[in-house]
Short mmCIF file of the C-alpha atoms (twelve columns), coordinates in Angstrom:
data_MODEL
# 
_entry.id   MODEL 
# 
loop_
_atom_site.group_PDB 
_atom_site.id 
_atom_site.type_symbol 
_atom_site.label_atom_id 
_atom_site.label_alt_id 
_atom_site.label_comp_id 
_atom_site.label_asym_id 
_atom_site.label_seq_id 
_atom_site.Cartn_x 
_atom_site.Cartn_y 
_atom_site.Cartn_z 
_atom_site.pdbx_PDB_model_num 
ATOM 1   C CA . MET A 1   -0.094  -102.529 24.913 1 
ATOM 2   C CA . GLN A 2   0.924   -101.672 28.471 1 
ATOM 3   C CA . TRP A 3   4.254   -103.424 27.939 1 
ATOM 4   C CA . ILE A 4   4.975   -101.419 24.807 1 
ATOM 5   C CA . ALA A 5   4.130   -98.209  26.663 1 
ATOM 6   C CA . GLN A 6   6.445   -99.132  29.533 1 
ATOM 7   C CA . ILE A 7   9.346   -100.133 27.269 1 
ATOM 8   C CA . PHE A 8   9.223   -96.825  25.414 1 
ATOM 9   C CA . GLY A 9   8.759   -95.004  28.710 1 
ATOM 10  C CA . ILE A 10  12.006  -96.539  29.930 1 
ATOM 11  C CA . GLY A 11  13.741  -95.415  26.715 1 
ATOM 12  C CA . ALA A 12  12.426  -91.896  27.235 1 
ATOM 13  C CA . MET A 13  13.516  -91.956  30.848 1 
ATOM 14  C CA . ILE A 14  17.069  -92.950  29.927 1 
ATOM 15  C CA . SER A 15  17.238  -90.199  27.283 1 
ATOM 16  C CA . LEU A 16  15.893  -87.569  29.647 1 
ATOM 17  C CA . PHE A 17  18.217  -88.579  32.451 1 
ATOM 18  C CA . SER A 18  21.161  -88.027  30.140 1 
ATOM 19  C CA . ILE A 19  19.887  -84.553  29.156 1 
ATOM 20  C CA . TYR A 20  20.731  -83.047  32.499 1 
ATOM 21  C CA . GLN A 21  24.271  -84.394  32.365 1 
ATOM 22  C CA . GLN A 22  25.036  -82.623  29.077 1 
ATOM 23  C CA . ASN A 23  26.931  -79.362  28.899 1 
ATOM 24  C CA . SER A 24  26.577  -78.912  25.144 1 
ATOM 25  C CA . ARG A 25  23.341  -77.419  23.809 1 
ATOM 26  C CA . LYS A 26  23.405  -79.664  20.718 1 
ATOM 27  C CA . ARG A 27  23.785  -82.851  22.766 1 
ATOM 28  C CA . LEU A 28  21.109  -81.675  25.190 1 
ATOM 29  C CA . ILE A 29  18.612  -81.102  22.358 1 
ATOM 30  C CA . THR A 30  19.517  -84.431  20.717 1 
ATOM 31  C CA . CYS A 31  18.769  -86.266  23.965 1 
ATOM 32  C CA . LYS A 32  15.463  -84.392  24.224 1 
ATOM 33  C CA . LEU A 33  14.603  -85.403  20.654 1 
ATOM 34  C CA . CYS A 34  15.166  -89.090  21.451 1 
ATOM 35  C CA . ALA A 35  13.087  -88.758  24.599 1 
ATOM 36  C CA . ASP A 36  10.202  -87.080  22.752 1 
ATOM 37  C CA . VAL A 37  10.024  -89.901  20.202 1 
ATOM 38  C CA . CYS A 38  9.797   -92.440  23.021 1 
ATOM 39  C CA . TRP A 39  7.241   -90.382  24.974 1 
ATOM 40  C CA . VAL A 40  4.965   -90.094  21.937 1 
ATOM 41  C CA . ILE A 41  4.822   -93.882  21.677 1 
ATOM 42  C CA . HIS A 42  4.507   -94.280  25.461 1 
ATOM 43  C CA . TYR A 43  1.566   -91.901  25.826 1 
ATOM 44  C CA . PHE A 44  -0.089  -93.219  22.663 1 
ATOM 45  C CA . PHE A 45  -0.201  -96.752  24.070 1 
ATOM 46  C CA . LEU A 46  -1.480  -95.409  27.388 1 
ATOM 47  C CA . GLY A 47  -4.214  -93.501  25.559 1 
ATOM 48  C CA . ALA A 48  -2.936  -90.301  27.180 1 
ATOM 49  C CA . TYR A 49  -3.157  -88.050  24.136 1 
ATOM 50  C CA . GLY A 50  -2.759  -84.892  26.215 1 
ATOM 51  C CA . GLY A 51  0.802   -86.013  26.969 1 
ATOM 52  C CA . MET A 52  1.418   -87.303  23.474 1 
ATOM 53  C CA . VAL A 53  0.682   -84.015  21.657 1 
ATOM 54  C CA . PRO A 54  3.401   -81.789  23.161 1 
ATOM 55  C CA . ASN A 55  5.985   -84.529  22.718 1 
ATOM 56  C CA . PHE A 56  4.939   -84.988  19.080 1 
ATOM 57  C CA . VAL A 57  5.288   -81.258  18.435 1 
ATOM 58  C CA . GLY A 58  8.559   -81.420  20.380 1 
ATOM 59  C CA . ILE A 59  10.076  -83.760  17.802 1 
ATOM 60  C CA . PHE A 60  9.755   -81.084  15.137 1 
ATOM 61  C CA . ARG A 61  10.785  -78.364  17.580 1 
ATOM 62  C CA . GLU A 62  14.064  -80.125  18.372 1 
ATOM 63  C CA . LEU A 63  14.769  -80.826  14.688 1 
ATOM 64  C CA . VAL A 64  14.424  -77.097  13.970 1 
ATOM 65  C CA . PHE A 65  16.359  -76.030  17.071 1 
ATOM 66  C CA . LEU A 66  19.249  -78.282  16.041 1 
ATOM 67  C CA . GLN A 67  19.446  -76.251  12.806 1 
ATOM 68  C CA . ARG A 68  19.600  -72.928  14.634 1 
ATOM 69  C CA . ASP A 69  23.327  -72.405  14.077 1 
ATOM 70  C CA . LYS A 70  23.267  -73.719  10.506 1 
ATOM 71  C CA . LYS A 71  20.182  -72.113  8.957  1 
ATOM 72  C CA . THR A 72  19.349  -68.435  9.464  1 
ATOM 73  C CA . TRP A 73  15.576  -69.048  9.354  1 
ATOM 74  C CA . ALA A 74  15.880  -71.488  12.291 1 
ATOM 75  C CA . GLY A 75  17.355  -68.737  14.461 1 
ATOM 76  C CA . LYS A 76  14.510  -66.277  14.042 1 
ATOM 77  C CA . PRO A 77  12.867  -65.250  17.333 1 
ATOM 78  C CA . TRP A 78  9.381   -66.133  16.060 1 
ATOM 79  C CA . ILE A 79  10.300  -69.828  15.678 1 
ATOM 80  C CA . PRO A 80  9.630   -70.755  19.338 1 
ATOM 81  C CA . LEU A 81  6.367   -68.793  19.200 1 
ATOM 82  C CA . ILE A 82  5.201   -70.952  16.297 1 
ATOM 83  C CA . PHE A 83  5.873   -74.140  18.264 1 
ATOM 84  C CA . ILE A 84  4.114   -72.764  21.330 1 
ATOM 85  C CA . ALA A 85  1.060   -71.806  19.250 1 
ATOM 86  C CA . VAL A 86  0.964   -75.169  17.457 1 
ATOM 87  C CA . ASN A 87  1.201   -76.948  20.797 1 
ATOM 88  C CA . TRP A 88  -1.757  -75.046  22.240 1 
ATOM 89  C CA . CYS A 89  -3.874  -75.436  19.080 1 
ATOM 90  C CA . ILE A 90  -3.308  -79.171  18.736 1 
ATOM 91  C CA . GLY A 91  -3.558  -79.577  22.508 1 
ATOM 92  C CA . PHE A 92  -7.027  -78.069  22.576 1 
ATOM 93  C CA . SER A 93  -8.086  -80.453  19.815 1 
ATOM 94  C CA . THR A 94  -7.357  -83.404  22.129 1 
ATOM 95  C CA . PHE A 95  -8.787  -81.697  25.199 1 
ATOM 96  C CA . SER A 96  -10.800 -84.157  27.255 1 
ATOM 97  C CA . SER A 97  -10.170 -82.839  30.765 1 
ATOM 98  C CA . PRO A 98  -8.489  -79.869  32.455 1 
ATOM 99  C CA . ILE A 99  -5.509  -82.093  33.320 1 
ATOM 100 C CA . ASN A 100 -4.560  -82.032  29.611 1 
ATOM 101 C CA . ILE A 101 -3.526  -78.399  30.003 1 
ATOM 102 C CA . LEU A 102 -0.566  -79.408  32.184 1 
ATOM 103 C CA . PRO A 103 1.621   -81.027  29.492 1 
ATOM 104 C CA . ILE A 104 0.880   -78.228  27.044 1 
ATOM 105 C CA . ALA A 105 1.834   -75.592  29.604 1 
ATOM 106 C CA . ALA A 106 4.967   -77.568  30.452 1 
ATOM 107 C CA . SER A 107 5.839   -77.774  26.766 1 
ATOM 108 C CA . THR A 108 5.622   -73.994  26.525 1 
ATOM 109 C CA . PHE A 109 8.371   -73.735  29.132 1 
ATOM 110 C CA . VAL A 110 10.369  -76.510  27.429 1 
ATOM 111 C CA . THR A 111 10.233  -74.587  24.159 1 
ATOM 112 C CA . VAL A 112 11.568  -71.458  25.851 1 
ATOM 113 C CA . SER A 113 14.236  -73.394  27.755 1 
ATOM 114 C CA . LEU A 114 15.506  -75.213  24.659 1 
ATOM 115 C CA . TRP A 115 15.574  -71.958  22.699 1 
ATOM 116 C CA . LEU A 116 17.967  -70.443  25.222 1 
ATOM 117 C CA . ARG A 117 21.625  -70.860  24.449 1 
ATOM 118 C CA . ARG A 118 22.740  -71.534  28.013 1 
ATOM 119 C CA . PRO A 119 22.320  -75.168  29.110 1 
ATOM 120 C CA . ALA A 120 22.318  -74.061  32.759 1 
ATOM 121 C CA . LEU A 121 19.139  -72.023  32.186 1 
ATOM 122 C CA . THR A 122 17.591  -74.892  30.235 1 
ATOM 123 C CA . LYS A 123 18.184  -77.194  33.184 1 
ATOM 124 C CA . MET A 124 16.844  -74.658  35.687 1 
ATOM 125 C CA . ILE A 125 13.594  -74.161  33.760 1 
ATOM 126 C CA . SER A 126 13.254  -77.951  33.546 1 
ATOM 127 C CA . VAL A 127 12.445  -78.241  37.253 1 
ATOM 128 C CA . PRO A 128 8.920   -76.737  37.018 1 
ATOM 129 C CA . VAL A 129 8.426   -78.648  33.756 1 
ATOM 130 C CA . SER A 130 9.219   -81.918  35.522 1 
ATOM 131 C CA . LEU A 131 6.929   -81.042  38.409 1 
ATOM 132 C CA . THR A 132 4.081   -80.308  35.976 1 
ATOM 133 C CA . PHE A 133 4.570   -83.577  34.091 1 
ATOM 134 C CA . LEU A 134 4.842   -85.418  37.421 1 
ATOM 135 C CA . ILE A 135 1.335   -84.247  38.313 1 
ATOM 136 C CA . TYR A 136 0.030   -85.178  34.843 1 
ATOM 137 C CA . ASP A 137 1.639   -88.628  34.994 1 
ATOM 138 C CA . CYS A 138 -0.040  -89.298  38.345 1 
ATOM 139 C CA . PHE A 139 -3.434  -88.584  36.777 1 
ATOM 140 C CA . VAL A 140 -2.924  -90.697  33.637 1 
ATOM 141 C CA . GLY A 141 -1.233  -93.636  35.365 1 
ATOM 142 C CA . SER A 142 2.183   -93.286  33.741 1 
ATOM 143 C CA . TYR A 143 4.282   -94.965  36.401 1 
ATOM 144 C CA . ILE A 144 7.386   -94.690  34.244 1 
ATOM 145 C CA . GLY A 145 6.614   -90.972  33.829 1 
ATOM 146 C CA . ILE A 146 6.366   -90.549  37.602 1 
ATOM 147 C CA . ILE A 147 9.711   -92.278  38.088 1 
ATOM 148 C CA . ASN A 148 11.207  -90.307  35.207 1 
ATOM 149 C CA . GLU A 149 10.197  -86.898  36.498 1 
ATOM 150 C CA . SER A 150 11.437  -87.767  39.987 1 
ATOM 151 C CA . ILE A 151 14.786  -88.884  38.564 1 
ATOM 152 C CA . ALA A 152 14.934  -85.814  36.311 1 
ATOM 153 C CA . ILE A 153 14.592  -83.497  39.283 1 
ATOM 154 C CA . LEU A 154 17.237  -85.508  41.138 1 
ATOM 155 C CA . SER A 155 19.527  -85.402  38.084 1 
ATOM 156 C CA . ILE A 156 19.217  -81.619  37.834 1 
ATOM 157 C CA . VAL A 157 20.106  -81.303  41.518 1 
ATOM 158 C CA . ILE A 158 23.115  -83.639  41.067 1 
ATOM 159 C CA . ASN A 159 24.321  -81.636  38.078 1 
ATOM 160 C CA . TYR A 160 23.916  -78.387  40.000 1 
ATOM 161 C CA . ILE A 161 25.931  -79.761  42.940 1 
ATOM 162 C CA . LYS A 162 28.591  -81.168  40.585 1 
ATOM 163 C CA . ASN A 163 28.995  -77.837  38.783 1 
ATOM 164 C CA . ARG A 164 29.065  -75.887  42.016 1 
ATOM 165 C CA . THR A 165 31.707  -78.194  43.493 1 
ATOM 166 C CA . GLN A 166 33.750  -77.919  40.318 1 
ATOM 167 C CA . LYS A 167 33.591  -74.106  40.423 1 
ATOM 168 C CA . GLN A 168 34.670  -74.109  44.064 1 
ATOM 169 C CA . LYS A 169 37.695  -76.263  43.203 1 
ATOM 170 C CA . GLU A 170 38.630  -73.894  40.388 1 
ATOM 171 C CA . ASN A 171 38.482  -70.897  42.730 1 
# 
């Protein structure tokens, strides 16, 4: 079971690393969707249900957010609030220790960041999300998660430097 968890953790890590290199909102959300599917399986096989829940809800969140420009109901401002509420409700149902609050809180910020239309803001909000999941992963023994969150933070920094350098060249 550990091997299955690690394999899907690697898949999630690859998907998340590519998120921060995207400049299109649709591609960013699609990468996040792939990562959430892998994280659900990863945390399930680790028995870390506190981490599994927000990623499971995230699958549906990303599917709706991808429809935002196509379906008027998907663009309503109450949509992210529904996902935040569902996350907290389901999260409390799996509550076994205070550490389980971390991924749910992080998912709240992810929901807000993915709802925003500017990928730069999404990436910026992802830094505290990654830090929160990094702490959670240390507690539940998700070594792939620890590596992932460290790489995610590094990827965001690289993207920031790349964009800043590009803007300087244009000026």
